[in-house]
Coordinates of C-alpha atoms and ligand atoms in Angstrom, one line a residue:
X1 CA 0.0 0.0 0.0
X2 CA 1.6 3.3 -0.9
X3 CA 0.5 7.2 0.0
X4 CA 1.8 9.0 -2.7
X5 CA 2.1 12.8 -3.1
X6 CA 1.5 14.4 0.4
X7 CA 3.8 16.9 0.0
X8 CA 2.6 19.6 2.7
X9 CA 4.0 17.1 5.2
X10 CA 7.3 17.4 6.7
X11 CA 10.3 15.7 9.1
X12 CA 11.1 19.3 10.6
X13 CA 13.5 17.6 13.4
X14 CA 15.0 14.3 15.0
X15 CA 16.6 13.2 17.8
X16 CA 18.4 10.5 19.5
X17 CA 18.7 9.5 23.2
X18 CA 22.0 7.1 23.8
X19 CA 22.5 5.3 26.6
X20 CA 25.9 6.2 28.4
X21 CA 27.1 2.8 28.8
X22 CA 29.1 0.6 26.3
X23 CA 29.4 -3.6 26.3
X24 CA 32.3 -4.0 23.6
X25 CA 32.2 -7.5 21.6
X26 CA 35.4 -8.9 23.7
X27 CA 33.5 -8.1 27.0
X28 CA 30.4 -9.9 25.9
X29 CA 32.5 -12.9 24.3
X30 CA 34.4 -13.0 27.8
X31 CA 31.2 -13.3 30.0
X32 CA 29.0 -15.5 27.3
X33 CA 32.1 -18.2 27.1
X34 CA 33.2 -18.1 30.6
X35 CA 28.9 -19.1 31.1
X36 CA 29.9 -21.7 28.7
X37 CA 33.0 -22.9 30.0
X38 CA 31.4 -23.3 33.4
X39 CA 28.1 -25.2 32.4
X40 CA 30.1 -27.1 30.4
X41 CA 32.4 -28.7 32.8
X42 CA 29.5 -28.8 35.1
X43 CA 27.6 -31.3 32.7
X44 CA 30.4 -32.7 31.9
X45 CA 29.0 -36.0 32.0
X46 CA 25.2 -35.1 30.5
X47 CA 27.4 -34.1 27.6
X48 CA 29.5 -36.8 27.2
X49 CA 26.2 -39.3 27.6
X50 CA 24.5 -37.1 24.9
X51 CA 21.9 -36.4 27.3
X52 CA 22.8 -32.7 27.0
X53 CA 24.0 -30.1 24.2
X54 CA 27.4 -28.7 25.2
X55 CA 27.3 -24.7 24.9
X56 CA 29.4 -23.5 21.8
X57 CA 32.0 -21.0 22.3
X58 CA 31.6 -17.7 20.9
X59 CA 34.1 -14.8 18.8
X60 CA 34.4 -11.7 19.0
X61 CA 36.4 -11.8 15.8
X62 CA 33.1 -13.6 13.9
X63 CA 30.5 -11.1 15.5
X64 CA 32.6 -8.1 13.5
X65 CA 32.8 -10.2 10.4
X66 CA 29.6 -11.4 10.4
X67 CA 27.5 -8.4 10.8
X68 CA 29.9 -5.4 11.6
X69 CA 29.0 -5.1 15.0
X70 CA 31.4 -3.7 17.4
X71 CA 30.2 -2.7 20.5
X72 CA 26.2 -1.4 21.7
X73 CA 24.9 1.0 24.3
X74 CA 22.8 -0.4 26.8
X75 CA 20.8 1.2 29.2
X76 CA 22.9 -0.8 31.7
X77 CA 25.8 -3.0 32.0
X78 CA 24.7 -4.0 35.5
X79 CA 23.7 -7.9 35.5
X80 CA 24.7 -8.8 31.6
X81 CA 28.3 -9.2 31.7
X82 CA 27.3 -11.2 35.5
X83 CA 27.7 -15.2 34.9
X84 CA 25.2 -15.9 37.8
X85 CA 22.7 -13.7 36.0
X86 CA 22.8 -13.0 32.0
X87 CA 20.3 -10.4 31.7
X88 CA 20.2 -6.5 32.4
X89 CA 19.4 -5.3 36.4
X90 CA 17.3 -2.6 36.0
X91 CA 15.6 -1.1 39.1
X92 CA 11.9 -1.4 39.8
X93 CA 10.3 1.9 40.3
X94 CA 7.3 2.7 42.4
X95 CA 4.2 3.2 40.2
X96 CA 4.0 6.9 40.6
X97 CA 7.0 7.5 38.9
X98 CA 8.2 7.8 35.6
X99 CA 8.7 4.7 34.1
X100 CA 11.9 3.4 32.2
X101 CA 10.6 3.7 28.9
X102 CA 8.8 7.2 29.1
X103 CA 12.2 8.6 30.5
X104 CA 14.0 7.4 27.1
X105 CA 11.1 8.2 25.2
X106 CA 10.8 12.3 26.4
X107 CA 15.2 12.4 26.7
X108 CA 14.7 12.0 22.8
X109 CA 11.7 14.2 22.2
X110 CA 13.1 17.1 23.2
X111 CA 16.4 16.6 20.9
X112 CA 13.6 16.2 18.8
X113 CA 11.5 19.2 19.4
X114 CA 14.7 21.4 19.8
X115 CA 15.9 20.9 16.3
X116 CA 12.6 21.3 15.1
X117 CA 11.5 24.3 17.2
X118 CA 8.4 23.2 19.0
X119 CA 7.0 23.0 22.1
X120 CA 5.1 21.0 23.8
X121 CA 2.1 23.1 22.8
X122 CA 2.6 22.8 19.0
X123 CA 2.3 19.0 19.0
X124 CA -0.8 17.7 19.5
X125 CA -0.1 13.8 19.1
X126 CA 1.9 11.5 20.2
X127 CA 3.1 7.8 18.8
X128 CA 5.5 5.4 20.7
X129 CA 6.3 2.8 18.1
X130 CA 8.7 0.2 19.4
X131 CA 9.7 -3.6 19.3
X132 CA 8.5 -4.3 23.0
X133 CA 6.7 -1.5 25.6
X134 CA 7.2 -2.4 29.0
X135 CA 3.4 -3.0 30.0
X136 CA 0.4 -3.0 28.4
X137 CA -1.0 -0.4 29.8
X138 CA -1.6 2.7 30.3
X139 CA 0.4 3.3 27.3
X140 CA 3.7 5.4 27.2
X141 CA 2.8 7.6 24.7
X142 CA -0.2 8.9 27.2
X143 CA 2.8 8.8 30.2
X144 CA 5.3 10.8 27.8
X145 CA 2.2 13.8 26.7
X146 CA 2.0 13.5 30.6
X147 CA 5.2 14.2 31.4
X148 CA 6.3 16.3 28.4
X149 CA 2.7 18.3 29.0
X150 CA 1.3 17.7 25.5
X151 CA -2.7 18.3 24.9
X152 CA -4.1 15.7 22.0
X153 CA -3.8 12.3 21.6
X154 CA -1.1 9.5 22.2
X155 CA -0.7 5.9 21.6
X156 CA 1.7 2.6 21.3
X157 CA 2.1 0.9 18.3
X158 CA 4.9 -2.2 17.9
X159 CA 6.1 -3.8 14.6
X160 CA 9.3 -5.3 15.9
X161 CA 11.7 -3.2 13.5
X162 CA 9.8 -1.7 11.5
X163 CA 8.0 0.4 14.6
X164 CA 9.7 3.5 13.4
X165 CA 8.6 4.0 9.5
X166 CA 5.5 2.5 10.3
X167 CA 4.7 5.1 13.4
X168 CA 5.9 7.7 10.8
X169 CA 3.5 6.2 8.3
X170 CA 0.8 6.6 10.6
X171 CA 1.9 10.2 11.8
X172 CA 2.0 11.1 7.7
X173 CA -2.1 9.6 7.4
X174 CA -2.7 11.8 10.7
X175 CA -1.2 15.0 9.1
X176 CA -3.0 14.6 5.8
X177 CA -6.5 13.3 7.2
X178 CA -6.0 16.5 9.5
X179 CA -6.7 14.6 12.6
X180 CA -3.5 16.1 14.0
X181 CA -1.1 19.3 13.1
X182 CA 2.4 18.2 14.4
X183 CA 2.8 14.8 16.2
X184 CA 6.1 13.5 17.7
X185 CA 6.6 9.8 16.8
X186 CA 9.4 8.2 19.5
X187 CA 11.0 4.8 19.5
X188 CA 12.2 3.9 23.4
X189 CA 13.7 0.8 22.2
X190 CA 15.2 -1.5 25.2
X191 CA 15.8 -4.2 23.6
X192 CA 18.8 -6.1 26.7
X193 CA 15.8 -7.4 28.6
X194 CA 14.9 -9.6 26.0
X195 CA 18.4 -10.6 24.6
X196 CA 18.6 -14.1 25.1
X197 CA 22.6 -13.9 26.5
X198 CA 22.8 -17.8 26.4
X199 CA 22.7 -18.3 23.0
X200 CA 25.7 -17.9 20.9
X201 CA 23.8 -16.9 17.7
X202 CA 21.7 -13.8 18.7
X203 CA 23.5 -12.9 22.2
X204 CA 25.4 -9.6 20.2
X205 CA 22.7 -8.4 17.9
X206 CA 21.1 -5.8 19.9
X207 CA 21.8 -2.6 22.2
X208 CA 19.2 0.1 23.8
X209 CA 18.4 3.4 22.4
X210 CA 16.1 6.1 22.0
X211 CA 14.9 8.1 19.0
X212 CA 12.3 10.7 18.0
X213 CA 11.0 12.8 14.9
X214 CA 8.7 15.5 14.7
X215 CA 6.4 15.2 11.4
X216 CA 4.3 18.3 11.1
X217 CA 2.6 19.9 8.0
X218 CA 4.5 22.4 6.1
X219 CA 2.7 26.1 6.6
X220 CA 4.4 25.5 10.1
X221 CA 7.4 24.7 10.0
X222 CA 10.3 26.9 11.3
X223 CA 12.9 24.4 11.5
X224 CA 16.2 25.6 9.0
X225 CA 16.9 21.5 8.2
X226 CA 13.7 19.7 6.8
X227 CA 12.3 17.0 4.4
X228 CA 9.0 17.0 2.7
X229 CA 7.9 13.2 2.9
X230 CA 6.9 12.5 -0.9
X231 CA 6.0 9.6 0.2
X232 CA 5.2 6.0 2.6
X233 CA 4.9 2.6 2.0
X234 CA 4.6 -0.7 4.2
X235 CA 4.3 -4.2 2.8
X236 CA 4.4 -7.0 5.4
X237 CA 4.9 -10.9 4.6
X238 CA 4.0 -13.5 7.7
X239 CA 7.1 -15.4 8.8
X240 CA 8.3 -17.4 12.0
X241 CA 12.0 -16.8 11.4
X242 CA 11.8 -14.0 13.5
X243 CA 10.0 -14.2 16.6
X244 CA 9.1 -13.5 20.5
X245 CA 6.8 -14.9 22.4
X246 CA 6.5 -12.8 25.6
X247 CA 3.1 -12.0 25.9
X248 CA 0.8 -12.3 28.6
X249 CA -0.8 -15.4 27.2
X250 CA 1.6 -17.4 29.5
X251 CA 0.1 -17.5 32.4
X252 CA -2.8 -18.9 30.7
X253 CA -0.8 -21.8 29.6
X254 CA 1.5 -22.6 31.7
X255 CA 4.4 -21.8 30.0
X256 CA 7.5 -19.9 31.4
X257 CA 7.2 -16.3 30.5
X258 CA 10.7 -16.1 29.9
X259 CA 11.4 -19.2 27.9
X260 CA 14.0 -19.7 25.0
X261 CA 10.7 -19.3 22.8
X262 CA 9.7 -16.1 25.0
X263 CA 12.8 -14.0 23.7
X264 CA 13.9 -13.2 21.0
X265 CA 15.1 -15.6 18.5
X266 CA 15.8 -16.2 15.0
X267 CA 16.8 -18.2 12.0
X268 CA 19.4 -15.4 10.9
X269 CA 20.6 -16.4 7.7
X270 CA 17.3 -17.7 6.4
X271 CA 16.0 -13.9 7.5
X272 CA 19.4 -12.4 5.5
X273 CA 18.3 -14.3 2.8
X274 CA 14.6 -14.1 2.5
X275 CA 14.1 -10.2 3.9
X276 CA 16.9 -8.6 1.2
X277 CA 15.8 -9.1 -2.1
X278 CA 12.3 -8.3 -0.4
X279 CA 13.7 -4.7 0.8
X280 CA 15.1 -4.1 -2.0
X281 CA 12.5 -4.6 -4.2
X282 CA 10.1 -2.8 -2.0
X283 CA 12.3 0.2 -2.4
X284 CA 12.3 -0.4 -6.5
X285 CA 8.6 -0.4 -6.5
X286 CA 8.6 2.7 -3.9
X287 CA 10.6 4.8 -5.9
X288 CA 9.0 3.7 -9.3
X289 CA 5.4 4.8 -8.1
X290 CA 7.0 8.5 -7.6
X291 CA 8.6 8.3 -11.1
X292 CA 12.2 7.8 -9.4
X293 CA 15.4 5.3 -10.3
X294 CA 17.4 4.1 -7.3
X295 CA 20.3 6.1 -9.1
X296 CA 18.3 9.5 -8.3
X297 CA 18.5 8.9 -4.8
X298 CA 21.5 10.9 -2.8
X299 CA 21.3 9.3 0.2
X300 CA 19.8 6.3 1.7
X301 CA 19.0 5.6 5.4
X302 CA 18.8 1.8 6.3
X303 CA 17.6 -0.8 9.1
X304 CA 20.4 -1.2 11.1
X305 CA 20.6 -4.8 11.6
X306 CA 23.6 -6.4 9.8
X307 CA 26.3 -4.3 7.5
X308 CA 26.5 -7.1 5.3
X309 CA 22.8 -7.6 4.8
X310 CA 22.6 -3.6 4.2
X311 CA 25.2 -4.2 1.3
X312 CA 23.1 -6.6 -0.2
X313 CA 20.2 -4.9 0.0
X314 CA 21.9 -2.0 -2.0
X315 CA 23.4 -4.6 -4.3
X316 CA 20.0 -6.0 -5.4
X317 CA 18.8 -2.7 -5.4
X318 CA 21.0 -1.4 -8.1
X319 CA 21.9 -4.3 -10.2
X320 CA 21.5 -3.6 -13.6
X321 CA 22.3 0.1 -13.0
X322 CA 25.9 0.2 -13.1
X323 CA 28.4 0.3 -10.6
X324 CA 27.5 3.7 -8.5
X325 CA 28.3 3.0 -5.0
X326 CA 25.4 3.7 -3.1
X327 CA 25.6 6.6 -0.4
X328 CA 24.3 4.0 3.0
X329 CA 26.0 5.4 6.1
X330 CA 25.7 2.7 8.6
X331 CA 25.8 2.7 12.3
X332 CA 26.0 -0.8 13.1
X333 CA 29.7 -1.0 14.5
X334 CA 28.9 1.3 17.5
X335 CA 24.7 1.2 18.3
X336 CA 24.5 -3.1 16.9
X337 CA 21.1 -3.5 16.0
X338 CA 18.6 -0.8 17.7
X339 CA 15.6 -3.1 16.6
X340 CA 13.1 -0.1 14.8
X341 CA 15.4 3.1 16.3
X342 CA 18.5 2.3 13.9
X343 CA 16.8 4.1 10.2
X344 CA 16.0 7.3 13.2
X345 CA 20.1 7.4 14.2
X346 CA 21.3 6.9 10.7
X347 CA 18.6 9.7 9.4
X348 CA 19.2 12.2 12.4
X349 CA 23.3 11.5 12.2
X350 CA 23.5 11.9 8.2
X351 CA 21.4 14.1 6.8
X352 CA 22.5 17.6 7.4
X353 CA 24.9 17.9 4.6
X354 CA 22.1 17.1 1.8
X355 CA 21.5 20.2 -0.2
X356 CA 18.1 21.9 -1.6
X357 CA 15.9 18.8 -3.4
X358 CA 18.2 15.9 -3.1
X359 CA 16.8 12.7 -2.9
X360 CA 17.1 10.5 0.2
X361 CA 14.9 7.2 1.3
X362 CA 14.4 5.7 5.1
X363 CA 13.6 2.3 4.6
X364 CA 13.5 -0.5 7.7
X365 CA 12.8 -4.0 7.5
X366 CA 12.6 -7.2 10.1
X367 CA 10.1 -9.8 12.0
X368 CA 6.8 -10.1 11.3
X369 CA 8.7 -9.9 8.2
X370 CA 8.0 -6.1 7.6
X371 CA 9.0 -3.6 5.0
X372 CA 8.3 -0.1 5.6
X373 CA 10.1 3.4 3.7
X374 CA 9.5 6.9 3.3
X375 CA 10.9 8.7 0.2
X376 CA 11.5 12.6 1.5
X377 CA 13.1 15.7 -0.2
X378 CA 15.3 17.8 1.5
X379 CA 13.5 21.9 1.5
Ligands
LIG401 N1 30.5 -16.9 17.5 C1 31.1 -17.9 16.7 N2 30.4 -18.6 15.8 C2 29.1 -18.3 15.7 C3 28.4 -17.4 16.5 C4 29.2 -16.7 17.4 N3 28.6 -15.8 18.3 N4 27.2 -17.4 16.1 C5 27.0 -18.3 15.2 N5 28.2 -18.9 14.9 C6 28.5 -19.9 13.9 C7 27.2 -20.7 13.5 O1 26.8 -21.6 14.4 C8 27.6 -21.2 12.2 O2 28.4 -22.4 12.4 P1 28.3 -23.7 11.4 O3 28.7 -23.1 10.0 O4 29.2 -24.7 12.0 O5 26.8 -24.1 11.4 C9 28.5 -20.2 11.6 O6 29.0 -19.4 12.7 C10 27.8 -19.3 10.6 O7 26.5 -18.9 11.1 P2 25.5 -18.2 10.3 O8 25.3 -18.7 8.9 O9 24.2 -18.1 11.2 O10 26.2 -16.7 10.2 P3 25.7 -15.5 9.4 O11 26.8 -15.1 8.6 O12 24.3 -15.7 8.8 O13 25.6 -14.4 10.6 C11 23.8 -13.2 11.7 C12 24.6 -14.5 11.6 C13 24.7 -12.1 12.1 C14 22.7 -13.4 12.8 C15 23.2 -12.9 10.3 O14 22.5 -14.0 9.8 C16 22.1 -11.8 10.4 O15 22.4 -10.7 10.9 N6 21.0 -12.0 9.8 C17 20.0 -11.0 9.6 C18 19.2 -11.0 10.8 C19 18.3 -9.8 11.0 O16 18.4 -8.8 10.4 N7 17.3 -10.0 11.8 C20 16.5 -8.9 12.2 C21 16.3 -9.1 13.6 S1 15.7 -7.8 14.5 C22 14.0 -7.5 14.2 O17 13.4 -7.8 13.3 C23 13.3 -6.9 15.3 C24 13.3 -7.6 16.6 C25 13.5 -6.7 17.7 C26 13.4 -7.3 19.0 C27 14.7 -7.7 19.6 C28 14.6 -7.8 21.0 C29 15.8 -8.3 21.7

């Protein structure tokens, strides 16, 4: 489904919260295999009897070459890099106060409002779009209008990585419908308390983040750096490749809430293989319906997910067009994936430079499997 030609609407400002903290590789790989170097000695016989799996060690040096990840932030260190724990220690906070995820959420709106020179009085809707929110409800988006003192409306949306475009889709249909006049779409993405830090294949993928874009209609906008969004498009395809259970089914069945099955897991190289050709023929089509080749596009801002899988994604995209090096800053080797949040860091940390009418495309893609772009023109 595309929304072509809206062009009074406008990306007027973005911002992105990071967490103070670093994990590198090395200090992950050191904790993971000294978990695994302990269990395995401790079923030493299990394993030898075949009764039990013996834990694999993990690299440092194949995390780098495999998806050009080098480090994350997380919003904590405390209780990851621990071998009695393997999972984040965040403090619980009384119910009056500000939650975890509304704090993130409002540190990036007003980066976000600041570049684009609102207030909280000139928005008048809010979207948190995410891979996980911490509880069902109320929702964050009403806690963050709350805190940030924002009239209107607010509500949660998740679509694993895809949250961002999507909630930016949805912001764009507001705008043009007229049911709001300048929303703030945030992506609070924690993703370390649902990292599975046992398993070898998915315990380096992801760090914690926050990001935020103002989307307003353009006879208000007084923000010197802004893109009209020509246009949005989403197309989703049903797949198990990707997936997390969590959800508050358990209880019902029995099942432990935090399960192998509950976090998040995947079948990584079926997803690199399936989801790229898919992006990149999503993007084609995108910029095909506004008349566009992927050659007329100066810039474009990816899903953060895998360096190698972004090159491929650029390869499809241009094969047949020559050998122009496509203009895809990454982020990768210092945020790792960001779940939705990575296209927001890569946008708000490369776009500056563009000049007057150049070309430039956000397009994310992950579970569910989702592909989701905007195609926006710099004013
Ligand atoms: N150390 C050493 N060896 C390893 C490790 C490790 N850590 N991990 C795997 N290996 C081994 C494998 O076991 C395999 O060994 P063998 O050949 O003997 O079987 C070998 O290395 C090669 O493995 P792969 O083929 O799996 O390696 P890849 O080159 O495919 O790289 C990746 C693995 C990096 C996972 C890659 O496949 C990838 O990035 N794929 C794309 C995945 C992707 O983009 N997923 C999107 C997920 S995010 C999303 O959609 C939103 C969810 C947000 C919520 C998250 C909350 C936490």
């Amino acid at each position: 489904m595309t929304s072509a030609s809206k062009p009074n609407i406008v990306i007027s400002g973005s911002g992105v919260w990071t967490p103070p903290e670093t994990i590198t590789n090395e200090e992950l790989v050191a904790s993971y295999n000294a978990y695994a170097e302990r269990f395995n000695r401790e079923n030493a016989a299990a394993i030898q009897a075949g009764k039990t799996e013996e834990m694999p060690i993990s690299s440092a040096r194949f995390i780098e070459k495999a998806s050009g990840i080098k480090s994350r932030f997380v919003y904590t260190r405390k209780g990851i890099l621990d071998i009695n724990r393997m999972r984040p220690h965040f403090p619980e906070r009384k119910t009056e106060d500000l939650s975890i995820q509304a704090e993130i959420a409002v540190q990036a709106a007003r980066k976000a409002m600041q570049k684009a020179n609102k207030t909280p009085s000139d928005i008048d809707a809010v979207i948190v779009s995410c891979a996980y929110t911490q509880r069902a409800y109320p929702a964050i988006a009403v806690e963050v209008q709350n805190a940030l003192g924002i009239t209107g409306f607010g509500f949660d949306m998740l679509m694993a990585c895809s949250a961002a475009t999507f909630g930016l889709h949805r912001a764009s249909d507001s705008l043009a419908s007229g049911s709001a006049r300048c929303v703030l779409a945030i992506n609070p993405e924690l993703m370390t308390p649902m990292v599975n830090y046992l398993d070898r294949e998915s315990h380096f993928i992801f760090g914690d983040v926050s990001t935020a874009v103002i989307m307003e209609r353009a006879d208000t906008v007084t923000a010197k750096n802004s893109f009209d969004v020509l246009s949005t498009k989403a197309d989703t395809f049903f797949s198990n490749n990707i997936r997390s259970g969590f959800g508050h089914i358990s209880r019902a069945t029995d099942e432990d809430p935090y399960g192998r099955e509950k976090l998040f897991h995947q079948q990584g190289r079926k997803v690199f293989e399936e989801v790229s050709p898919r992006a990149a023929l999503h993007m084609k089509n995108h910029l095909a319906q506004l008349g566009f080749s992927p050659i007329d596009v100066k810039r474009y801002w990816l899903h953060q997910a895998n360096i190698n899988m972004n090159n491929m994604v650029m390869k499809h995209l241009f094969s047949g067009l020559g050998s122009r090096g496509a203009d895809a800053p990454t982020i990768i080797d210092r945020y790792a994936n960001t779940a939705s949040a990575g296209v927001i860091i890569a946008f708000d940390q490369y776009n500056e430079d563009l000049a007057k009418d150049d070309i430039g495309m956000i397009c994310s893609f992950g579970a569910g499997y989702s592909v989701g772009s905007l195609v926006l023109k710099k004013r």
